[in-house]
PDB file of C-alpha atoms in Angstrom:
ATOM      1  CA  UNK H  13     -11.193  72.872 188.186  1.00  0.00           C
ATOM      2  CA  UNK H  14      -7.587  72.307 187.019  1.00  0.00           C
ATOM      3  CA  UNK H  15      -7.305  75.890 185.760  1.00  0.00           C
ATOM      4  CA  UNK H  16      -8.526  77.282 189.075  1.00  0.00           C
ATOM      5  CA  UNK H  17      -6.357  74.987 191.214  1.00  0.00           C
ATOM      6  CA  UNK H  18      -3.156  76.174 189.561  1.00  0.00           C
ATOM      7  CA  UNK H  19      -3.705  79.483 191.331  1.00  0.00           C
ATOM      8  CA  UNK H  20      -3.488  77.886 194.785  1.00  0.00           C
ATOM      9  CA  UNK H  21      -5.115  75.189 196.884  1.00  0.00           C
ATOM     10  CA  UNK H  22      -8.486  73.573 196.247  1.00  0.00           C
ATOM     11  CA  UNK H  23     -10.503  72.142 199.114  1.00  0.00           C
ATOM     12  CA  UNK H  24     -12.445  68.896 199.080  1.00  0.00           C
ATOM     13  CA  UNK H  25     -15.558  70.821 200.100  1.00  0.00           C
ATOM     14  CA  UNK H  26     -15.082  72.953 196.997  1.00  0.00           C
ATOM     15  CA  UNK H  27     -15.073  69.804 194.843  1.00  0.00           C
ATOM     16  CA  UNK H  28     -18.359  68.747 196.453  1.00  0.00           C
ATOM     17  CA  UNK H  29     -19.853  72.184 195.871  1.00  0.00           C
ATOM     18  CA  UNK H  30     -18.735  72.065 192.239  1.00  0.00           C
ATOM     19  CA  UNK H  31     -20.459  68.698 191.760  1.00  0.00           C
ATOM     20  CA  UNK H  32     -23.638  70.135 193.264  1.00  0.00           C
ATOM     21  CA  UNK H  33     -23.566  73.295 191.149  1.00  0.00           C
ATOM     22  CA  UNK H  34     -23.128  71.303 187.934  1.00  0.00           C
ATOM     23  CA  UNK H  35     -26.212  69.217 188.748  1.00  0.00           C
ATOM     24  CA  UNK H  36     -28.321  70.437 191.715  1.00  0.00           C
ATOM     25  CA  UNK H  37     -30.640  67.442 191.288  1.00  0.00           C
ATOM     26  CA  UNK H  38     -27.936  64.987 192.309  1.00  0.00           C
ATOM     27  CA  UNK H  39     -28.511  63.178 195.574  1.00  0.00           C
ATOM     28  CA  UNK H  40     -25.974  63.663 198.401  1.00  0.00           C
ATOM     29  CA  UNK H  41     -24.788  60.110 197.772  1.00  0.00           C
ATOM     30  CA  UNK H  42     -24.231  60.826 194.069  1.00  0.00           C
ATOM     31  CA  UNK H  43     -22.332  64.013 194.891  1.00  0.00           C
ATOM     32  CA  UNK H  44     -20.119  62.020 197.244  1.00  0.00           C
ATOM     33  CA  UNK H  45     -19.406  59.451 194.533  1.00  0.00           C
ATOM     34  CA  UNK H  46     -18.540  62.113 191.946  1.00  0.00           C
ATOM     35  CA  UNK H  47     -16.265  63.856 194.441  1.00  0.00           C
ATOM     36  CA  UNK H  48     -14.485  60.625 195.330  1.00  0.00           C
ATOM     37  CA  UNK H  49     -13.986  59.618 191.698  1.00  0.00           C
ATOM     38  CA  UNK H  50     -12.637  63.030 190.683  1.00  0.00           C
ATOM     39  CA  UNK H  51     -10.166  63.357 193.544  1.00  0.00           C
ATOM     40  CA  UNK H  52      -8.896  59.806 193.217  1.00  0.00           C
ATOM     41  CA  UNK H  53      -8.482  60.266 189.446  1.00  0.00           C
ATOM     42  CA  UNK H  54      -6.349  63.383 190.009  1.00  0.00           C
ATOM     43  CA  UNK H  55      -4.171  61.487 192.484  1.00  0.00           C
ATOM     44  CA  UNK H  56      -3.947  58.372 190.317  1.00  0.00           C
ATOM     45  CA  UNK H  57      -2.893  60.378 187.261  1.00  0.00           C
ATOM     46  CA  UNK H  58      -0.287  62.311 189.221  1.00  0.00           C
ATOM     47  CA  UNK H  59      -2.009  65.648 188.642  1.00  0.00           C
ATOM     48  CA  UNK H  60      -2.406  66.612 192.306  1.00  0.00           C
ATOM     49  CA  UNK H  61      -1.235  65.830 195.822  1.00  0.00           C
ATOM     50  CA  UNK H  62      -3.238  65.888 199.055  1.00  0.00           C
ATOM     51  CA  UNK H  63      -2.319  67.823 202.154  1.00  0.00           C
ATOM     52  CA  UNK H  64      -3.367  70.240 204.852  1.00  0.00           C
ATOM     53  CA  UNK H  65      -3.550  74.024 204.794  1.00  0.00           C
ATOM     54  CA  UNK H  66      -1.693  75.511 207.761  1.00  0.00           C
ATOM     55  CA  UNK H  67      -0.586  78.996 208.769  1.00  0.00           C
ATOM     56  CA  UNK H  68       2.920  78.101 207.568  1.00  0.00           C
ATOM     57  CA  UNK H  69       1.694  76.872 204.191  1.00  0.00           C
ATOM     58  CA  UNK H  70       0.644  73.651 202.463  1.00  0.00           C
ATOM     59  CA  UNK H  71       1.808  70.432 204.148  1.00  0.00           C
ATOM     60  CA  UNK H  72       1.664  67.291 202.012  1.00  0.00           C
ATOM     61  CA  UNK H  73       0.248  64.177 203.666  1.00  0.00           C
ATOM     62  CA  UNK H  74       2.415  61.081 203.856  1.00  0.00           C
ATOM     63  CA  UNK H  75      -0.604  58.796 203.364  1.00  0.00           C
ATOM     64  CA  UNK H  76      -3.042  60.684 201.100  1.00  0.00           C
ATOM     65  CA  UNK H  77      -5.534  57.822 200.792  1.00  0.00           C
ATOM     66  CA  UNK H  78      -5.966  57.368 204.523  1.00  0.00           C
ATOM     67  CA  UNK H  79      -9.158  59.126 205.720  1.00  0.00           C
ATOM     68  CA  UNK H  80      -9.215  61.040 202.422  1.00  0.00           C
ATOM     69  CA  UNK H  81     -12.985  61.205 202.118  1.00  0.00           C
ATOM     70  CA  UNK H  82     -14.229  60.254 205.557  1.00  0.00           C
ATOM     71  CA  UNK H  83     -15.138  63.836 206.417  1.00  0.00           C
ATOM     72  CA  UNK H  84     -13.204  63.957 209.698  1.00  0.00           C
ATOM     73  CA  UNK H  85     -10.840  66.662 208.459  1.00  0.00           C
ATOM     74  CA  UNK H  86     -10.715  69.126 205.611  1.00  0.00           C
ATOM     75  CA  UNK H  87      -8.647  67.974 202.649  1.00  0.00           C
ATOM     76  CA  UNK H  88      -6.758  70.244 200.262  1.00  0.00           C
ATOM     77  CA  UNK H  89      -5.390  69.557 196.794  1.00  0.00           C
ATOM     78  CA  UNK H  90      -2.316  71.117 195.223  1.00  0.00           C
ATOM     79  CA  UNK H  91      -1.364  70.540 191.595  1.00  0.00           C
ATOM     80  CA  UNK H  92       1.848  68.771 190.657  1.00  0.00           C
ATOM     81  CA  UNK H  93       3.946  70.002 187.753  1.00  0.00           C
ATOM     82  CA  UNK H  94       2.004  67.617 185.485  1.00  0.00           C
ATOM     83  CA  UNK H  95      -1.218  69.072 186.834  1.00  0.00           C
ATOM     84  CA  UNK H  96      -0.088  72.630 186.115  1.00  0.00           C
ATOM     85  CA  UNK H  97       0.807  71.650 182.555  1.00  0.00           C
ATOM     86  CA  UNK H  98      -2.650  70.126 182.133  1.00  0.00           C
ATOM     87  CA  UNK H  99      -4.224  73.273 183.597  1.00  0.00           C
ATOM     88  CA  UNK H 100      -2.324  75.466 181.145  1.00  0.00           C
ATOM     89  CA  UNK H 101      -3.865  73.492 178.307  1.00  0.00           C
ATOM     90  CA  UNK H 102      -7.425  74.290 179.440  1.00  0.00           C
ATOM     91  CA  UNK H 103      -9.003  76.655 176.867  1.00  0.00           C
ATOM     92  CA  UNK H 104     -10.447  79.918 178.135  1.00  0.00           C
ATOM     93  CA  UNK H 105     -13.519  81.338 176.429  1.00  0.00           C
ATOM     94  CA  UNK H 106     -12.924  84.762 174.931  1.00  0.00           C
ATOM     95  CA  UNK H 107     -15.190  87.532 176.125  1.00  0.00           C
ATOM     96  CA  UNK H 108     -16.650  90.388 174.154  1.00  0.00           C
ATOM     97  CA  UNK H 109     -15.250  93.195 176.295  1.00  0.00           C
ATOM     98  CA  UNK H 110     -11.620  94.017 176.778  1.00  0.00           C
ATOM     99  CA  UNK H 111     -10.661  92.688 180.222  1.00  0.00           C
ATOM    100  CA  UNK H 112      -8.741  95.858 181.044  1.00  0.00           C
ATOM    101  CA  UNK H 113     -11.937  97.920 181.065  1.00  0.00           C
ATOM    102  CA  UNK H 114     -13.305  95.921 183.984  1.00  0.00           C
ATOM    103  CA  UNK H 115     -10.159  94.938 185.845  1.00  0.00           C
ATOM    104  CA  UNK H 116      -8.676  98.418 186.118  1.00  0.00           C
ATOM    105  CA  UNK H 117     -11.772 100.262 187.237  1.00  0.00           C
ATOM    106  CA  UNK H 118     -11.220  99.220 190.857  1.00  0.00           C
ATOM    107  CA  UNK H 119      -8.481 100.859 192.905  1.00  0.00           C
ATOM    108  CA  UNK H 120      -8.477  98.244 195.652  1.00  0.00           C
ATOM    109  CA  UNK H 121      -5.445  98.093 197.956  1.00  0.00           C
ATOM    110  CA  UNK H 122      -5.929  94.318 197.929  1.00  0.00           C
ATOM    111  CA  UNK H 123      -6.373  93.954 194.180  1.00  0.00           C
ATOM    112  CA  UNK H 124      -4.260  90.787 193.864  1.00  0.00           C
ATOM    113  CA  UNK H 125      -6.224  89.014 196.607  1.00  0.00           C
ATOM    114  CA  UNK H 126      -9.496  90.235 195.097  1.00  0.00           C
ATOM    115  CA  UNK H 127      -8.536  88.764 191.710  1.00  0.00           C
ATOM    116  CA  UNK H 128      -7.873  85.356 193.243  1.00  0.00           C
ATOM    117  CA  UNK H 129     -11.102  85.380 195.255  1.00  0.00           C
ATOM    118  CA  UNK H 130     -13.133  86.318 192.173  1.00  0.00           C
ATOM    119  CA  UNK H 131     -11.480  83.636 190.031  1.00  0.00           C
ATOM    120  CA  UNK H 132     -12.075  81.006 192.696  1.00  0.00           C
ATOM    121  CA  UNK H 133     -15.670  82.169 192.937  1.00  0.00           C
ATOM    122  CA  UNK H 134     -16.442  81.264 189.313  1.00  0.00           C
ATOM    123  CA  UNK H 135     -16.709  77.580 190.233  1.00  0.00           C
ATOM    124  CA  UNK H 136     -17.369  77.581 193.944  1.00  0.00           C
ATOM    125  CA  UNK H 137     -18.635  79.616 196.841  1.00  0.00           C
ATOM    126  CA  UNK H 138     -15.631  81.199 198.546  1.00  0.00           C
ATOM    127  CA  UNK H 139     -15.418  80.372 202.240  1.00  0.00           C
ATOM    128  CA  UNK H 140     -13.934  82.772 204.768  1.00  0.00           C
ATOM    129  CA  UNK H 141     -10.872  80.549 205.212  1.00  0.00           C
ATOM    130  CA  UNK H 142     -10.086  80.851 201.508  1.00  0.00           C
ATOM    131  CA  UNK H 143     -10.400  84.648 201.594  1.00  0.00           C
ATOM    132  CA  UNK H 144      -8.152  84.792 204.668  1.00  0.00           C
ATOM    133  CA  UNK H 145      -5.602  82.589 202.876  1.00  0.00           C
ATOM    134  CA  UNK H 146      -5.562  84.831 199.793  1.00  0.00           C
ATOM    135  CA  UNK H 147      -5.107  87.982 201.867  1.00  0.00           C
ATOM    136  CA  UNK H 148      -2.347  86.350 203.909  1.00  0.00           C
ATOM    137  CA  UNK H 149      -0.518  85.452 200.688  1.00  0.00           C
ATOM    138  CA  UNK H 150      -0.239  89.136 199.773  1.00  0.00           C
ATOM    139  CA  UNK H 151       0.377  90.182 203.401  1.00  0.00           C
ATOM    140  CA  UNK H 152       3.121  87.748 204.496  1.00  0.00           C
ATOM    141  CA  UNK H 153       4.938  89.967 206.977  1.00  0.00           C
ATOM    142  CA  UNK H 154       2.136  91.635 208.925  1.00  0.00           C
ATOM    143  CA  UNK H 155       0.522  90.681 212.253  1.00  0.00           C
ATOM    144  CA  UNK H 156      -2.535  88.458 212.105  1.00  0.00           C
ATOM    145  CA  UNK H 157      -4.672  91.366 213.324  1.00  0.00           C
ATOM    146  CA  UNK H 158      -3.795  93.244 210.136  1.00  0.00           C
ATOM    147  CA  UNK H 159      -4.603  90.191 207.986  1.00  0.00           C
ATOM    148  CA  UNK H 160      -7.991  89.972 209.677  1.00  0.00           C
ATOM    149  CA  UNK H 161      -8.662  93.662 209.136  1.00  0.00           C
ATOM    150  CA  UNK H 162      -7.725  93.407 205.451  1.00  0.00           C
ATOM    151  CA  UNK H 163      -9.831  90.270 205.007  1.00  0.00           C
ATOM    152  CA  UNK H 164     -12.901  92.006 206.401  1.00  0.00           C
ATOM    153  CA  UNK H 165     -12.103  95.045 204.245  1.00  0.00           C
ATOM    154  CA  UNK H 166     -11.934  92.886 201.113  1.00  0.00           C
ATOM    155  CA  UNK H 167     -15.257  91.223 201.899  1.00  0.00           C
ATOM    156  CA  UNK H 168     -16.854  94.630 202.442  1.00  0.00           C
ATOM    157  CA  UNK H 169     -15.499  95.975 199.142  1.00  0.00           C
ATOM    158  CA  UNK H 170     -16.719  92.988 197.121  1.00  0.00           C
ATOM    159  CA  UNK H 171     -20.195  93.270 198.630  1.00  0.00           C
ATOM    160  CA  UNK H 172     -20.366  97.066 198.346  1.00  0.00           C
ATOM    161  CA  UNK H 173     -19.411  96.863 194.664  1.00  0.00           C
ATOM    162  CA  UNK H 174     -22.222  94.297 194.204  1.00  0.00           C
ATOM    163  CA  UNK H 175     -19.764  91.643 193.055  1.00  0.00           C
ATOM    164  CA  UNK H 176     -20.708  89.125 195.747  1.00  0.00           C
ATOM    165  CA  UNK H 177     -23.230  88.350 198.470  1.00  0.00           C
ATOM    166  CA  UNK H 178     -22.559  86.806 201.871  1.00  0.00           C
ATOM    167  CA  UNK H 179     -24.285  83.599 202.936  1.00  0.00           C
ATOM    168  CA  UNK H 180     -23.841  80.184 204.467  1.00  0.00           C
ATOM    169  CA  UNK H 181     -24.624  76.545 203.758  1.00  0.00           C
ATOM    170  CA  UNK H 182     -27.545  75.214 205.782  1.00  0.00           C
ATOM    171  CA  UNK H 183     -28.289  71.516 206.271  1.00  0.00           C
ATOM    172  CA  UNK H 184     -31.979  71.754 205.410  1.00  0.00           C
ATOM    173  CA  UNK H 185     -31.563  74.020 202.364  1.00  0.00           C
ATOM    174  CA  UNK H 186     -30.210  73.478 198.874  1.00  0.00           C
ATOM    175  CA  UNK H 187     -27.172  75.537 197.994  1.00  0.00           C
ATOM    176  CA  UNK H 188     -26.013  78.741 199.617  1.00  0.00           C
ATOM    177  CA  UNK H 189     -28.479  80.751 201.700  1.00  0.00           C
ATOM    178  CA  UNK H 190     -27.762  84.530 201.553  1.00  0.00           C
ATOM    179  CA  UNK H 191     -27.748  86.443 204.809  1.00  0.00           C
ATOM    180  CA  UNK H 192     -30.754  88.717 205.024  1.00  0.00           C
ATOM    181  CA  UNK H 193     -29.051  91.572 206.869  1.00  0.00           C
ATOM    182  CA  UNK H 194     -27.071  94.736 206.278  1.00  0.00           C
ATOM    183  CA  UNK H 195     -23.376  94.621 205.445  1.00  0.00           C
ATOM    184  CA  UNK H 196     -22.584  96.140 208.836  1.00  0.00           C
ATOM    185  CA  UNK H 197     -24.463  93.396 210.663  1.00  0.00           C
ATOM    186  CA  UNK H 198     -22.900  90.714 208.440  1.00  0.00           C
ATOM    187  CA  UNK H 199     -19.380  91.950 209.188  1.00  0.00           C
ATOM    188  CA  UNK H 200     -20.206  91.994 212.892  1.00  0.00           C
ATOM    189  CA  UNK H 201     -21.345  88.356 212.697  1.00  0.00           C
ATOM    190  CA  UNK H 202     -18.163  87.380 210.880  1.00  0.00           C
ATOM    191  CA  UNK H 203     -15.996  89.283 213.362  1.00  0.00           C
ATOM    192  CA  UNK H 204     -17.558  87.396 216.266  1.00  0.00           C
ATOM    193  CA  UNK H 205     -16.109  84.126 214.905  1.00  0.00           C
ATOM    194  CA  UNK H 206     -13.118  85.252 212.862  1.00  0.00           C
ATOM    195  CA  UNK H 207     -11.623  87.754 215.295  1.00  0.00           C
ATOM    196  CA  UNK H 208     -13.042  86.886 218.709  1.00  0.00           C
ATOM    197  CA  UNK H 209     -12.541  83.128 218.265  1.00  0.00           C
ATOM    198  CA  UNK H 210      -9.640  83.080 215.829  1.00  0.00           C
ATOM    199  CA  UNK H 211      -7.797  80.280 217.655  1.00  0.00           C
ATOM    200  CA  UNK H 212     -10.757  77.987 216.927  1.00  0.00           C
ATOM    201  CA  UNK H 213     -10.082  77.644 213.197  1.00  0.00           C
ATOM    202  CA  UNK H 214     -12.850  75.114 212.633  1.00  0.00           C
ATOM    203  CA  UNK H 215     -15.368  77.636 213.956  1.00  0.00           C
ATOM    204  CA  UNK H 216     -14.621  80.452 211.508  1.00  0.00           C
ATOM    205  CA  UNK H 217     -13.194  78.959 208.291  1.00  0.00           C
ATOM    206  CA  UNK H 218     -16.665  78.021 207.042  1.00  0.00           C
ATOM    207  CA  UNK H 219     -18.832  80.395 209.090  1.00  0.00           C
ATOM    208  CA  UNK H 220     -19.705  82.299 205.908  1.00  0.00           C
ATOM    209  CA  UNK H 221     -19.119  82.157 202.163  1.00  0.00           C
ATOM    210  CA  UNK H 222     -19.220  84.583 199.261  1.00  0.00           C
ATOM    211  CA  UNK H 223     -21.374  83.882 196.214  1.00  0.00           C
ATOM    212  CA  UNK H 224     -20.530  85.906 193.112  1.00  0.00           C
ATOM    213  CA  UNK H 225     -23.253  87.994 191.515  1.00  0.00           C
ATOM    214  CA  UNK H 226     -23.597  88.121 187.724  1.00  0.00           C
ATOM    215  CA  UNK H 227     -21.463  91.267 187.751  1.00  0.00           C
ATOM    216  CA  UNK H 228     -18.857  89.474 189.848  1.00  0.00           C
ATOM    217  CA  UNK H 229     -18.810  86.476 187.503  1.00  0.00           C
ATOM    218  CA  UNK H 230     -18.429  88.739 184.465  1.00  0.00           C
ATOM    219  CA  UNK H 231     -15.492  90.538 186.038  1.00  0.00           C
ATOM    220  CA  UNK H 232     -13.911  87.228 187.043  1.00  0.00           C
ATOM    221  CA  UNK H 233     -14.140  85.804 183.521  1.00  0.00           C
ATOM    222  CA  UNK H 234     -12.543  88.958 182.143  1.00  0.00           C
ATOM    223  CA  UNK H 235      -9.718  88.673 184.659  1.00  0.00           C
ATOM    224  CA  UNK H 236      -9.244  85.042 183.671  1.00  0.00           C
ATOM    225  CA  UNK H 237      -9.111  85.920 179.980  1.00  0.00           C
ATOM    226  CA  UNK H 238      -6.459  88.523 180.765  1.00  0.00           C
ATOM    227  CA  UNK H 239      -4.292  86.238 182.903  1.00  0.00           C
ATOM    228  CA  UNK H 240      -4.655  82.964 180.960  1.00  0.00           C
ATOM    229  CA  UNK H 241      -1.436  81.660 179.387  1.00  0.00           C
TER     230      UNK H 241
END
């Protein structure tokens, strides 16, 4: 988690998902306890700060412990300098293949954003808000309509290359439920929230998520091995 968070922000929902993926048999209560303990430990040890993700960037909260885990608003973590130092000390497993052979085979216009999405996807499902954020980081001076277009393009490329599948979290199901539809239909569903109702951020940030395939995970680990300090 520390290694991944040094590349940007890490949402509280992502911490919950990580706890679930490590042990799917945990009860919702147990997952909540693990999430609470982990976040509070990071804050207590000075490894991270809590804030909100806005269009203008990360805004640190003045009272991070107030309503931290009550679920009324999404919480984001950003590493402190001590946290980044700790992240740099995390060992990365070496892979058999040279990372260049996988990383350079794709000529994506949004390669930098794709790298970050794939790396994030090794420990969590990647929600639409996270993909939008990564694309916006590499497209700082373009209209929001262009960011949206590029975000949808990136999703399409990852799915077409069989690196990820699109799905959503359903209350009565365990884990991520893939959408059983064509890519064209999936993009149309996303567009209905993300483009048509963009001003309603809460409606589209989590309307869909990407789940890496085995090929996507392999590529992500090779990217990580290449970029690790």
